[in-house]
Amino acid sequence: MHITIVGNGVTGVSAALRLRELQPDWKITMISGESDYHYSRPALMYIFMGHMRYKDTKPYEDSFWDEQRIDLVRGWVTEIDAEGHSLQMHDGGAICYDRLLLATGAESNKFGWPGQDLVGVQGLYSLMDLKKLYANVEGASRGVIVGGGLIGIELAEMLHSRGIEVTLLVRESSYWDNVLPKEESELVTRQIRRAGMDLRLESELKEVLDDGHGRACGVLASKLGSATSERIDCSVVGLTAGVHPNTTLASGNGIECGRGILVDRTLKTHSPDIWAAGDCAEIENPGEELNWIQQVWYTGKAQGKLAAESMAGGTEAYDPGIWFNSAKFVDLEYQTYGQVGFRLPGEEHLLWQDEESSRLFRIVHVAGVVVGFNAMGMRWRHRVCERWIAEKWPVERVLADLKDAGFDPEFFTRFESEIASTMGRVGSGVRS
Amino acid sequence: MATKHPFAEYIEYEFKEEEAGFGVPYLVPDSQRTHKDGSAPGGDPIERVGAGLVVIGVVALLVQLVSGAMVGSWVGFSLSFGFPALGASLYFWAKYRHTAPGIKNDGLFFKGSTARGTIGWMVGVGLTTFYCLLYWYPEVLRDSGLVAITDPIAIALTGRPGDHWFVYGLLYTLCVGVFGIRMLMRYRHNRYHIVRTISVMFFQMAFGFLIPSLLKLIEEPEFYFTTFWPLNRYYLLPGENGMAWTATEAAGQVGVYMLLFAGAMTFLGTPILTYFYGKRWYCSWVCGCGGLAETLGDPYRHLSDKSTKAWKLERFLIYFVLAFIILVTAALWINHTRGGDVLGGYTYQVQKAYGFWIGSMFAGVAGVGFYPIFGSRVWCRFGCPQAAILGILQRVFSRFRITTNGGQCISCGNCSTYCEMGIDVRAYAQRGENIVRASCVGCGVCAAVCPRGVLKLENGSSVLLEERYTS
C-alpha cells in the first residue's frame, strides 16, 4: 500500500507519523513545494525577529525522516488523476498513490480591495510569505497591517522589532473583540498601544495605492461608515484578515469542495481513495448547523492523526473534543479552554482582574456549570481545565479546587485564592 | 503558457531554504527611528555614563600596566576594576530599564556578538587566552602588574598580596555580579529568574570569594563550602594532594569539620537535595561554574548544539570524566593506604593528567573560553563529574521534572533553542510528555521563552495532581 500525502505541515506530518505507527510496511510519500523538511509554521515570526534560525524551527532532525522511512518529495502537485491514482508534478514528474491525503493548508483572505495584488502586499502563512516579507521590508519605514487577529499582531511585532513603524487597521471597536470578551480585548488593545504601535480601531482599508510601477506605496484607510479616507504612506501592507482553506488543487481536479475540501467525519472526501485534513478541510456535520473548518495547530495535529487511522481502515469519527488555544500578544500571554465567546444561551461570566490589570481570569458557566475559562497574563493547566469542563463541574467546586489549575512558574505570586474568594462572593450574590 | 496557471505563484517559488537560510531582514537605522525599545532617541544618558566609566577603567588599567603608576594603590584598583564593574552594571540597568518587561531575544541570531560573528570570536579568543595565561603562564599576569593592581583588596581580604588565583576569583565574581544585573533586568518579569540569579550572585560573592578569602585572613584553610568531590576533587583526596592533609596535620580541628562537611555534602547532601529539587539546587542556584554560565554566559545560551550526535557525545564524555575521577581518587587512596608501594609515581602522573586535561583544558579553556562559540554550558554538559552524578540522581529518583501543559505546544522550538544544555525540549513537549533528562540544570528559561505557557518546572508536588486529572 502506498500512501501519498500532499503537504508537510503539522497535519501531513502527524498523519505520516501515525501511519508509520499503524502500518510499519506501507510506503509513505510526503510532498511539499514549500520546504524540504517540515518546519513549525507558528515559528515563522521568530525567524524574522532573530529569535531562531530557520533550522531551529524544524521539529525533527533531517535524518529522522529516513529513519521513519517516509519519503520526502520537494515539488508542487499540479494535477490529481483520481481515476488513475496519480499526481502530476510541476516539473513534469508523476507520483502514484493507492490512497491520498490532501493537507494543503490555508491561504490568507483577500476581500477584493483595489490594489491587493500589488508588490508589497502580502499575508503571513508560509515560507513563501516570509521570503516575500524579507524583500518587502527592504528600506521600509512603515507597514500597514489590515485585520486584527493572531497573525496581525505577530506581523506587527515582527516589523516593529526591525524598527519599522506599524499601523494596524482593525474593523472592530476593540482588538479581536469578535473572539475575545470585552475585558480581554481591552488588555490586548492596551498592550499593542503600549508597545508603540499605531492601532486604529473601527477602521478599514479602502485601497492599496500603486506607486506607478506595480508596487504598493501607501493605503487609503477610513473610519467605518465614513466617506472620507486618509492616506497612509507605507511600503509593506500585511493582509491578516483571517485565512481560508486552500482548495485550489482539489477543486481544480473535481474533488468536491465547499468553503474547504468537503470530508465526512472520518475525513474522507467524496472522491474515492482521497482524504483531506487540517486547515484545508471542511468537515461535514450532519445534524449540526455548521460544518467544521478548524484552523489551529492542535486541530491540524488531531485531524492528521485521525486521517491516518481512517486511511488505515479505521472508522472513528472526528471528535474535536474540548476547544482550547493559546497565544501571546506582544508580552501578554493568553490561554483559553472550552466555550468562551460562544454566546451560549443562559451563559454567565465571573471575571477577575488584578489591580494593575495585567492579569485576568474568566469563568463562563451556564446555570452554575462551568463551560469555559479565559486567562491572560497567567498560565493554567490544560488537563485540569479540560477535565472540569468535560465533567461539568459546578462553579463552587472549581473555585474550591482552583489551585489545582495554576501553572505559573515557581515564586510567582499565586492568585487562585484571591480569584476564588472574589468570584465566590460575586457568584453567590448573583445567584441568590 | 498564455493563461496564468493557478499555481504560477507557487511554482515560481524556488527558494532553497536549507542552503540559503533567511538571513537578516532590513533594520531601520537608529538615526531614522522615532522610537527605540521605548527609550528616547539616542539612548539613556545613564547608559552613556556607564559606557564611559568602562572606557575610563580600561584606559586606567592600560596606563597602570604600561607605566606602573598607581599600581598597588586603592586609587589604581578602584579605577581599573571598580569603574568597569560599576560602569557595566549601570549600562545594563539603563539599557533595559525602559524596555517593557518580557522576553528580549530580538535579533540575537543577527548580531555578531551573539551569533558567532566577529565580536563573538574575539570574545572567545580573549577568554581562551586569559585561561591559558592563568593556567600555564601565570608569570605573565604577575609580571605585567595585573596581580599587583589588586594588592590593596587582596591584603584587606586575605591579609597578604594577591596571586593570579586571587585576580581570577575577583574577576570571576565581578563578572557574575555585573552580568547578574544584566540577567535581572532582562528577566525582571519572571520571579523564578530573579530569585535564582540573586542566588548565584550571592553564592559566588559569599562562598566563592569572600569567605575563602577571610578564612585565609584568619589563617584557616581556604575552604570553599559550595564545592564538593568530585567537582572539587581535593576534598576527598588523600595525602599531600588533597584536603586530607589540612585535616590531619596543620589545620587542626577546623579542617576536620570542613572535611566532614565536604564529605557529608558529597554522600548525603547531594542525594537528598537532588531528590527534592533536582540537580538545579546546585547547578543553577549555587555552583560557581553554573553561576558564571547563567550570568556571563546568558548571551550565548542559544548556541548549544541540540543534535542527537551532540547528545551521544555528551553521554560518552561526561561519564568518561566521572569514571576518570573515580579511578584517580581510588588509585590515590589505594596508594596512600599502602604507603605508595602499589602504583608509585603513576598515581601522581594520573592525578596530574586529570588536572591538566579535565581541570584546566576542559573546565576552563574550553568550558568558559568557548562560551561565544558553543554556548555557555560546555563544561557543565560534557565534562563536569559533579553534574554527571547529579544527573544520574535526577534521572533515576528525583521528584523534579518539567511538566508539559497538555496539548498546548505548537512545536515552535523556542524551548530547545534557548536550552543552554542542548536538550531538545520540544521533542518531549510536542508529544505532551514531561521532561526528565539527566542534563537539565533547571534554569527555567525554556518555560520563560515558551509563547504558549506550556512548560513548568516542578518538584513533583503536582505529580499526584496530574495523575488525578489525566485518566
mmCIF file of N, CA, C and O in Angstrom, chain A residues 36-37 40 46 48-54 56 58-59 61 74 76 107 128 131-132 134 137 162-163 165 297 301 326 335 337 379-382 387-388 404 407-408 410-413, chain B residues 9-10 13 15 17-18 22 25-26 28 34-35 105-109 190-191 280 307-308 405 407-412 418 426 430 447 450-453 456 458 465-466 468-469:
data_model
loop_
_atom_site.group_PDB
_atom_site.id
_atom_site.type_symbol
_atom_site.label_atom_id
_atom_site.label_comp_id
_atom_site.label_asym_id
_atom_site.label_seq_id
_atom_site.Cartn_x
_atom_site.Cartn_y
_atom_site.Cartn_z
ATOM 1 N N ASP A 36 11.888 21.577 2.080
ATOM 2 C CA ASP A 36 12.411 20.212 2.032
ATOM 3 C C ASP A 36 11.909 19.405 3.217
ATOM 4 O O ASP A 36 11.602 18.232 3.105
ATOM 5 N N TYR A 37 11.883 20.059 4.395
ATOM 6 C CA TYR A 37 11.507 19.357 5.613
ATOM 7 C C TYR A 37 10.397 20.123 6.334
ATOM 8 O O TYR A 37 10.233 21.322 6.135
ATOM 9 N N SER A 40 7.909 24.381 11.788
ATOM 10 C CA SER A 40 6.756 24.808 12.565
ATOM 11 C C SER A 40 6.259 26.159 12.057
ATOM 12 O O SER A 40 6.925 27.178 12.218
ATOM 13 N N TYR A 46 9.534 34.078 14.538
ATOM 14 C CA TYR A 46 10.784 34.081 15.309
ATOM 15 C C TYR A 46 12.011 34.078 14.407
ATOM 16 O O TYR A 46 13.088 34.489 14.820
ATOM 17 N N PHE A 48 12.169 35.775 11.555
ATOM 18 C CA PHE A 48 12.292 37.179 11.136
ATOM 19 C C PHE A 48 12.807 38.060 12.266
ATOM 20 O O PHE A 48 13.529 39.032 12.050
ATOM 21 N N MET A 49 12.404 37.730 13.483
ATOM 22 C CA MET A 49 12.811 38.559 14.623
ATOM 23 C C MET A 49 14.184 38.185 15.178
ATOM 24 O O MET A 49 14.670 38.814 16.122
ATOM 25 N N GLY A 50 14.785 37.160 14.605
ATOM 26 C CA GLY A 50 16.129 36.777 15.051
ATOM 27 C C GLY A 50 16.160 35.999 16.348
ATOM 28 O O GLY A 50 17.194 35.898 16.993
ATOM 29 N N HIS A 51 15.005 35.434 16.750
ATOM 30 C CA HIS A 51 14.999 34.594 17.949
ATOM 31 C C HIS A 51 15.490 33.191 17.615
ATOM 32 O O HIS A 51 15.987 32.482 18.474
ATOM 33 N N MET A 52 15.278 32.801 16.349
ATOM 34 C CA MET A 52 15.665 31.457 15.924
ATOM 35 C C MET A 52 16.102 31.517 14.470
ATOM 36 O O MET A 52 15.701 32.414 13.739
ATOM 37 N N ARG A 53 16.903 30.524 14.087
ATOM 38 C CA ARG A 53 17.205 30.383 12.670
ATOM 39 C C ARG A 53 16.167 29.461 12.055
ATOM 40 O O ARG A 53 15.501 28.710 12.773
ATOM 41 N N TYR A 54 16.094 29.450 10.743
ATOM 42 C CA TYR A 54 15.120 28.564 10.104
ATOM 43 C C TYR A 54 15.288 27.136 10.602
ATOM 44 O O TYR A 54 14.319 26.460 10.942
ATOM 45 N N ASP A 56 16.185 25.978 13.307
ATOM 46 C CA ASP A 56 15.695 25.739 14.670
ATOM 47 C C ASP A 56 14.184 25.530 14.713
ATOM 48 O O ASP A 56 13.640 25.086 15.720
ATOM 49 N N LYS A 58 12.621 23.521 12.762
ATOM 50 C CA LYS A 58 12.271 22.176 12.303
ATOM 51 C C LYS A 58 12.144 21.252 13.512
ATOM 52 O O LYS A 58 13.110 21.021 14.231
ATOM 53 N N PRO A 59 10.945 20.704 13.753
ATOM 54 C CA PRO A 59 10.748 19.903 14.965
ATOM 55 C C PRO A 59 11.466 18.557 14.958
ATOM 56 O O PRO A 59 11.589 17.935 15.998
ATOM 57 N N GLU A 61 14.927 16.217 13.392
ATOM 58 C CA GLU A 61 16.194 16.271 12.669
ATOM 59 C C GLU A 61 15.982 15.723 11.254
ATOM 60 O O GLU A 61 15.126 14.868 11.037
ATOM 61 N N ARG A 74 10.197 17.122 -2.896
ATOM 62 C CA ARG A 74 10.033 18.572 -2.981
ATOM 63 C C ARG A 74 9.446 18.911 -4.344
ATOM 64 O O ARG A 74 10.038 18.602 -5.378
ATOM 65 N N TRP A 76 5.649 20.879 -6.464
ATOM 66 C CA TRP A 76 4.231 21.232 -6.386
ATOM 67 C C TRP A 76 3.415 20.242 -7.187
ATOM 68 O O TRP A 76 3.749 19.928 -8.323
ATOM 69 N N GLU A 107 -4.881 29.727 2.916
ATOM 70 C CA GLU A 107 -4.324 30.928 2.273
ATOM 71 C C GLU A 107 -4.909 32.157 2.947
ATOM 72 O O GLU A 107 -6.031 32.115 3.456
ATOM 73 N N MET A 128 6.949 31.044 1.767
ATOM 74 C CA MET A 128 6.918 31.960 0.620
ATOM 75 C C MET A 128 6.610 33.368 1.116
ATOM 76 O O MET A 128 7.236 34.334 0.680
ATOM 77 N N LYS A 131 9.605 34.816 2.882
ATOM 78 C CA LYS A 131 10.621 35.254 1.922
ATOM 79 C C LYS A 131 10.211 36.592 1.290
ATOM 80 O O LYS A 131 11.023 37.501 1.131
ATOM 81 N N LYS A 132 8.920 36.675 0.966
ATOM 82 C CA LYS A 132 8.384 37.921 0.413
ATOM 83 C C LYS A 132 8.574 39.073 1.390
ATOM 84 O O LYS A 132 8.928 40.180 1.002
ATOM 85 N N TYR A 134 10.825 39.521 3.625
ATOM 86 C CA TYR A 134 12.213 39.998 3.630
ATOM 87 C C TYR A 134 12.429 41.007 2.509
ATOM 88 O O TYR A 134 13.094 42.022 2.683
ATOM 89 N N VAL A 137 10.192 44.454 3.138
ATOM 90 C CA VAL A 137 10.554 45.423 4.185
ATOM 91 C C VAL A 137 11.815 46.204 3.842
ATOM 92 O O VAL A 137 12.165 47.152 4.538
ATOM 93 N N ARG A 162 12.135 45.344 13.886
ATOM 94 C CA ARG A 162 13.166 45.839 12.981
ATOM 95 C C ARG A 162 13.114 47.351 12.864
ATOM 96 O O ARG A 162 13.661 47.934 11.922
ATOM 97 N N GLY A 163 12.412 47.988 13.774
ATOM 98 C CA GLY A 163 12.374 49.447 13.791
ATOM 99 C C GLY A 163 11.385 50.053 12.813
ATOM 100 O O GLY A 163 11.385 51.269 12.604
ATOM 101 N N GLU A 165 7.820 51.318 11.732
ATOM 102 C CA GLU A 165 6.586 51.769 12.385
ATOM 103 C C GLU A 165 5.413 50.952 11.856
ATOM 104 O O GLU A 165 5.397 50.547 10.694
ATOM 105 N N TRP A 297 -3.408 24.861 15.431
ATOM 106 C CA TRP A 297 -2.347 23.865 15.450
ATOM 107 C C TRP A 297 -2.843 22.501 15.922
ATOM 108 O O TRP A 297 -2.645 21.484 15.275
ATOM 109 N N LYS A 301 -3.149 18.802 14.007
ATOM 110 C CA LYS A 301 -2.465 17.620 14.516
ATOM 111 C C LYS A 301 -3.468 16.465 14.697
ATOM 112 O O LYS A 301 -3.228 15.346 14.254
ATOM 113 N N SER A 326 -4.099 29.039 22.634
ATOM 114 C CA SER A 326 -3.280 29.975 23.393
ATOM 115 C C SER A 326 -2.578 30.889 22.407
ATOM 116 O O SER A 326 -2.521 30.604 21.214
ATOM 117 N N GLN A 335 -4.538 32.202 27.311
ATOM 118 C CA GLN A 335 -4.957 30.810 27.151
ATOM 119 C C GLN A 335 -6.472 30.743 27.247
ATOM 120 O O GLN A 335 -7.071 31.471 28.037
ATOM 121 N N TYR A 337 -9.823 27.857 27.336
ATOM 122 C CA TYR A 337 -10.284 26.471 27.410
ATOM 123 C C TYR A 337 -11.797 26.459 27.350
ATOM 124 O O TYR A 337 -12.451 27.228 28.057
ATOM 125 N N ARG A 379 -0.848 31.431 33.544
ATOM 126 C CA ARG A 379 -0.884 30.132 32.863
ATOM 127 C C ARG A 379 -1.737 29.155 33.672
ATOM 128 O O ARG A 379 -1.645 29.134 34.901
ATOM 129 N N TRP A 380 -2.523 28.373 32.968
ATOM 130 C CA TRP A 380 -3.393 27.395 33.629
ATOM 131 C C TRP A 380 -3.201 26.028 33.015
ATOM 132 O O TRP A 380 -2.864 25.890 31.846
ATOM 133 N N ARG A 381 -3.444 25.008 33.834
ATOM 134 C CA ARG A 381 -3.242 23.628 33.381
ATOM 135 C C ARG A 381 -4.341 23.179 32.437
ATOM 136 O O ARG A 381 -5.520 23.155 32.796
ATOM 137 N N HIS A 382 -3.910 22.781 31.265
ATOM 138 C CA HIS A 382 -4.847 22.322 30.242
ATOM 139 C C HIS A 382 -5.686 21.135 30.724
ATOM 140 O O HIS A 382 -6.913 21.165 30.685
ATOM 141 N N ARG A 387 -10.749 18.769 32.140
ATOM 142 C CA ARG A 387 -11.480 17.789 32.940
ATOM 143 C C ARG A 387 -12.684 18.436 33.626
ATOM 144 O O ARG A 387 -13.778 17.874 33.672
ATOM 145 N N TRP A 388 -12.473 19.625 34.168
ATOM 146 C CA TRP A 388 -13.561 20.330 34.849
ATOM 147 C C TRP A 388 -14.730 20.571 33.900
ATOM 148 O O TRP A 388 -15.888 20.417 34.267
ATOM 149 N N ASP A 404 -5.457 23.727 41.879
ATOM 150 C CA ASP A 404 -5.000 22.603 41.050
ATOM 151 C C ASP A 404 -4.644 23.045 39.632
ATOM 152 O O ASP A 404 -3.921 22.352 38.929
ATOM 153 N N PHE A 407 -0.626 27.246 36.718
ATOM 154 C CA PHE A 407 0.545 26.710 36.008
ATOM 155 C C PHE A 407 1.647 27.754 35.891
ATOM 156 O O PHE A 407 2.582 27.602 35.121
ATOM 157 N N ASP A 408 1.540 28.841 36.650
ATOM 158 C CA ASP A 408 2.594 29.855 36.616
ATOM 159 C C ASP A 408 3.882 29.292 37.226
ATOM 160 O O ASP A 408 3.823 28.402 38.066
ATOM 161 N N GLU A 410 7.337 28.792 39.463
ATOM 162 C CA GLU A 410 7.591 28.902 40.897
ATOM 163 C C GLU A 410 7.938 30.346 41.262
ATOM 164 O O GLU A 410 8.498 31.073 40.450
ATOM 165 N N PHE A 411 7.621 30.724 42.483
ATOM 166 C CA PHE A 411 7.890 32.058 43.049
ATOM 167 C C PHE A 411 6.975 33.152 42.500
ATOM 168 O O PHE A 411 7.025 34.277 42.948
ATOM 169 N N PHE A 412 6.174 32.840 41.487
ATOM 170 C CA PHE A 412 5.212 33.827 41.018
ATOM 171 C C PHE A 412 4.126 33.972 42.076
ATOM 172 O O PHE A 412 3.784 33.011 42.749
ATOM 173 N N THR A 413 3.608 35.180 42.215
ATOM 174 C CA THR A 413 2.502 35.377 43.137
ATOM 175 C C THR A 413 1.329 34.527 42.665
ATOM 176 O O THR A 413 0.988 34.547 41.482
ATOM 177 N N GLU B 9 2.180 31.239 -9.030
ATOM 178 C CA GLU B 9 2.912 31.926 -7.975
ATOM 179 C C GLU B 9 3.706 30.946 -7.103
ATOM 180 O O GLU B 9 4.810 31.222 -6.674
ATOM 181 N N TYR B 10 3.097 29.790 -6.892
ATOM 182 C CA TYR B 10 3.805 28.779 -6.101
ATOM 183 C C TYR B 10 5.006 28.244 -6.860
ATOM 184 O O TYR B 10 6.097 28.118 -6.326
ATOM 185 N N TYR B 13 8.201 29.928 -6.938
ATOM 186 C CA TYR B 13 8.968 29.929 -5.682
ATOM 187 C C TYR B 13 9.960 28.782 -5.715
ATOM 188 O O TYR B 13 9.597 27.617 -5.633
ATOM 189 N N PHE B 15 12.934 28.897 -3.805
ATOM 190 C CA PHE B 15 13.926 29.221 -2.785
ATOM 191 C C PHE B 15 14.407 27.961 -2.076
ATOM 192 O O PHE B 15 13.623 27.080 -1.737
ATOM 193 N N GLU B 17 15.582 26.972 1.115
ATOM 194 C CA GLU B 17 15.719 27.449 2.491
ATOM 195 C C GLU B 17 16.836 26.731 3.250
ATOM 196 O O GLU B 17 17.442 27.305 4.141
ATOM 197 N N GLU B 18 17.096 25.480 2.881
ATOM 198 C CA GLU B 18 18.107 24.724 3.622
ATOM 199 C C GLU B 18 19.505 25.296 3.399
ATOM 200 O O GLU B 18 20.270 25.474 4.341
ATOM 201 N N PHE B 22 17.548 32.333 5.810
ATOM 202 C CA PHE B 22 16.762 33.531 5.518
ATOM 203 C C PHE B 22 17.528 34.830 5.732
ATOM 204 O O PHE B 22 17.106 35.882 5.298
ATOM 205 N N PRO B 25 16.838 40.396 8.093
ATOM 206 C CA PRO B 25 15.941 41.347 7.428
ATOM 207 C C PRO B 25 16.402 42.781 7.666
ATOM 208 O O PRO B 25 17.141 43.068 8.609
ATOM 209 N N TYR B 26 15.923 43.643 6.811
ATOM 210 C CA TYR B 26 16.246 45.071 6.893
ATOM 211 C C TYR B 26 15.961 45.622 8.285
ATOM 212 O O TYR B 26 14.946 45.308 8.891
ATOM 213 N N VAL B 28 15.746 49.297 10.343
ATOM 214 C CA VAL B 28 15.730 50.752 10.186
ATOM 215 C C VAL B 28 16.883 51.339 10.997
ATOM 216 O O VAL B 28 17.030 51.030 12.174
ATOM 217 N N THR B 34 11.999 56.802 15.286
ATOM 218 C CA THR B 34 11.346 57.697 16.233
ATOM 219 C C THR B 34 11.256 57.047 17.602
ATOM 220 O O THR B 34 11.010 57.687 18.595
ATOM 221 N N HIS B 35 11.456 55.763 17.655
ATOM 222 C CA HIS B 35 11.451 55.083 18.954
ATOM 223 C C HIS B 35 12.568 54.066 18.937
ATOM 224 O O HIS B 35 13.003 53.605 17.897
ATOM 225 N N ASN B 105 14.649 38.624 23.065
ATOM 226 C CA ASN B 105 15.574 37.888 22.204
ATOM 227 C C ASN B 105 15.631 38.435 20.788
ATOM 228 O O ASN B 105 16.181 37.801 19.892
ATOM 229 N N ASP B 106 15.098 39.629 20.586
ATOM 230 C CA ASP B 106 15.094 40.202 19.236
ATOM 231 C C ASP B 106 16.507 40.319 18.685
ATOM 232 O O ASP B 106 17.405 40.855 19.345
ATOM 233 N N GLY B 107 16.682 39.798 17.486
ATOM 234 C CA GLY B 107 17.943 39.991 16.773
ATOM 235 C C GLY B 107 19.129 39.199 17.291
ATOM 236 O O GLY B 107 20.245 39.386 16.820
ATOM 237 N N LEU B 108 18.896 38.300 18.242
ATOM 238 C CA LEU B 108 20.022 37.559 18.826
ATOM 239 C C LEU B 108 20.810 36.773 17.780
ATOM 240 O O LEU B 108 22.034 36.683 17.855
ATOM 241 N N PHE B 109 20.093 36.235 16.803
ATOM 242 C CA PHE B 109 20.787 35.451 15.768
ATOM 243 C C PHE B 109 21.300 36.336 14.633
ATOM 244 O O PHE B 109 21.827 35.840 13.645
ATOM 245 N N ASN B 190 10.024 37.901 35.613
ATOM 246 C CA ASN B 190 9.929 36.496 35.986
ATOM 247 C C ASN B 190 10.617 36.247 37.328
ATOM 248 O O ASN B 190 11.838 36.274 37.428
ATOM 249 N N ARG B 191 9.801 36.010 38.358
ATOM 250 C CA ARG B 191 10.367 35.893 39.707
ATOM 251 C C ARG B 191 11.312 34.704 39.858
ATOM 252 O O ARG B 191 12.256 34.751 40.640
ATOM 253 N N ARG B 280 19.117 21.074 39.835
ATOM 254 C CA ARG B 280 19.157 22.533 39.787
ATOM 255 C C ARG B 280 19.543 23.164 41.118
ATOM 256 O O ARG B 280 20.095 24.254 41.130
ATOM 257 N N SER B 307 21.737 18.647 18.495
ATOM 258 C CA SER B 307 21.626 17.437 17.684
ATOM 259 C C SER B 307 21.747 16.182 18.542
ATOM 260 O O SER B 307 22.305 16.202 19.647
ATOM 261 N N THR B 308 21.222 15.089 18.012
ATOM 262 C CA THR B 308 21.338 13.795 18.691
ATOM 263 C C THR B 308 22.803 13.405 18.825
ATOM 264 O O THR B 308 23.210 12.799 19.811
ATOM 265 N N ASN B 405 2.290 21.192 29.412
ATOM 266 C CA ASN B 405 0.884 21.543 29.643
ATOM 267 C C ASN B 405 -0.028 21.005 28.543
ATOM 268 O O ASN B 405 -0.341 21.696 27.575
ATOM 269 N N GLY B 407 -1.950 19.808 25.551
ATOM 270 C CA GLY B 407 -1.728 19.823 24.105
ATOM 271 C C GLY B 407 -1.387 21.196 23.567
ATOM 272 O O GLY B 407 -1.519 21.453 22.378
ATOM 273 N N GLN B 408 -0.944 22.104 24.443
ATOM 274 C CA GLN B 408 -0.756 23.491 24.008
ATOM 275 C C GLN B 408 0.484 23.723 23.145
ATOM 276 O O GLN B 408 0.629 24.778 22.533
ATOM 277 N N CYS B 409 1.409 22.761 23.079
ATOM 278 C CA CYS B 409 2.674 23.005 22.357
ATOM 279 C C CYS B 409 2.442 23.175 20.858
ATOM 280 O O CYS B 409 1.705 22.417 20.232
ATOM 281 N N ILE B 410 3.090 24.187 20.279
ATOM 282 C CA ILE B 410 2.990 24.425 18.840
ATOM 283 C C ILE B 410 4.316 24.136 18.128
ATOM 284 O O ILE B 410 4.535 24.579 17.008
ATOM 285 N N SER B 411 5.195 23.409 18.797
ATOM 286 C CA SER B 411 6.466 22.970 18.196
ATOM 287 C C SER B 411 7.334 24.109 17.675
ATOM 288 O O SER B 411 8.143 23.901 16.776
ATOM 289 N N CYS B 412 7.184 25.309 18.216
ATOM 290 C CA CYS B 412 7.907 26.448 17.642
ATOM 291 C C CYS B 412 9.409 26.317 17.816
ATOM 292 O O CYS B 412 10.172 26.755 16.978
ATOM 293 N N TYR B 418 16.697 27.854 23.251
ATOM 294 C CA TYR B 418 17.273 28.564 24.390
ATOM 295 C C TYR B 418 17.707 27.645 25.525
ATOM 296 O O TYR B 418 18.087 28.121 26.590
ATOM 297 N N ARG B 426 11.577 20.553 22.937
ATOM 298 C CA ARG B 426 10.403 20.461 22.067
ATOM 299 C C ARG B 426 10.019 19.019 21.744
ATOM 300 O O ARG B 426 8.828 18.707 21.632
ATOM 301 N N GLN B 430 6.137 18.500 22.396
ATOM 302 C CA GLN B 430 5.167 18.338 21.306
ATOM 303 C C GLN B 430 4.458 16.990 21.377
ATOM 304 O O GLN B 430 3.426 16.796 20.752
ATOM 305 N N ALA B 447 10.817 27.407 29.990
ATOM 306 C CA ALA B 447 9.460 27.776 30.416
ATOM 307 C C ALA B 447 9.211 29.265 30.202
ATOM 308 O O ALA B 447 8.114 29.676 29.844
ATOM 309 N N CYS B 450 8.698 30.121 26.356
ATOM 310 C CA CYS B 450 7.568 29.463 25.690
ATOM 311 C C CYS B 450 6.438 30.462 25.495
ATOM 312 O O CYS B 450 5.953 31.053 26.444
ATOM 313 N N PRO B 451 5.997 30.661 24.228
ATOM 314 C CA PRO B 451 4.948 31.650 23.992
ATOM 315 C C PRO B 451 3.552 31.125 24.311
ATOM 316 O O PRO B 451 2.585 31.867 24.222
ATOM 317 N N ARG B 452 3.433 29.855 24.639
ATOM 318 C CA ARG B 452 2.107 29.284 24.857
ATOM 319 C C ARG B 452 1.902 28.769 26.278
ATOM 320 O O ARG B 452 0.939 28.045 26.537
ATOM 321 N N GLY B 453 2.805 29.091 27.168
ATOM 322 C CA GLY B 453 2.630 28.674 28.566
ATOM 323 C C GLY B 453 2.624 27.177 28.744
ATOM 324 O O GLY B 453 1.829 26.633 29.499
ATOM 325 N N LYS B 456 6.570 23.954 32.767
ATOM 326 C CA LYS B 456 6.654 24.388 34.168
ATOM 327 C C LYS B 456 7.590 23.460 34.919
ATOM 328 O O LYS B 456 7.478 22.235 34.845
ATOM 329 N N GLU B 458 8.769 21.628 38.082
ATOM 330 C CA GLU B 458 8.032 21.214 39.274
ATOM 331 C C GLU B 458 8.831 20.194 40.080
ATOM 332 O O GLU B 458 9.567 19.392 39.530
ATOM 333 N N LEU B 465 -1.400 15.212 41.383
ATOM 334 C CA LEU B 465 -2.434 16.031 40.776
ATOM 335 C C LEU B 465 -2.608 15.674 39.310
ATOM 336 O O LEU B 465 -3.709 15.422 38.832
ATOM 337 N N GLU B 466 -1.466 15.617 38.593
ATOM 338 C CA GLU B 466 -1.508 15.285 37.173
ATOM 339 C C GLU B 466 -2.190 13.926 36.977
ATOM 340 O O GLU B 466 -2.999 13.744 36.078
ATOM 341 N N ARG B 468 -4.280 12.512 38.913
ATOM 342 C CA ARG B 468 -5.701 12.612 39.251
ATOM 343 C C ARG B 468 -6.506 13.150 38.075
ATOM 344 O O ARG B 468 -7.641 12.758 37.848
ATOM 345 N N TYR B 469 -5.881 14.074 37.320
ATOM 346 C CA TYR B 469 -6.630 14.722 36.258
ATOM 347 C C TYR B 469 -6.423 14.106 34.877
ATOM 348 O O TYR B 469 -7.020 14.510 33.923
#
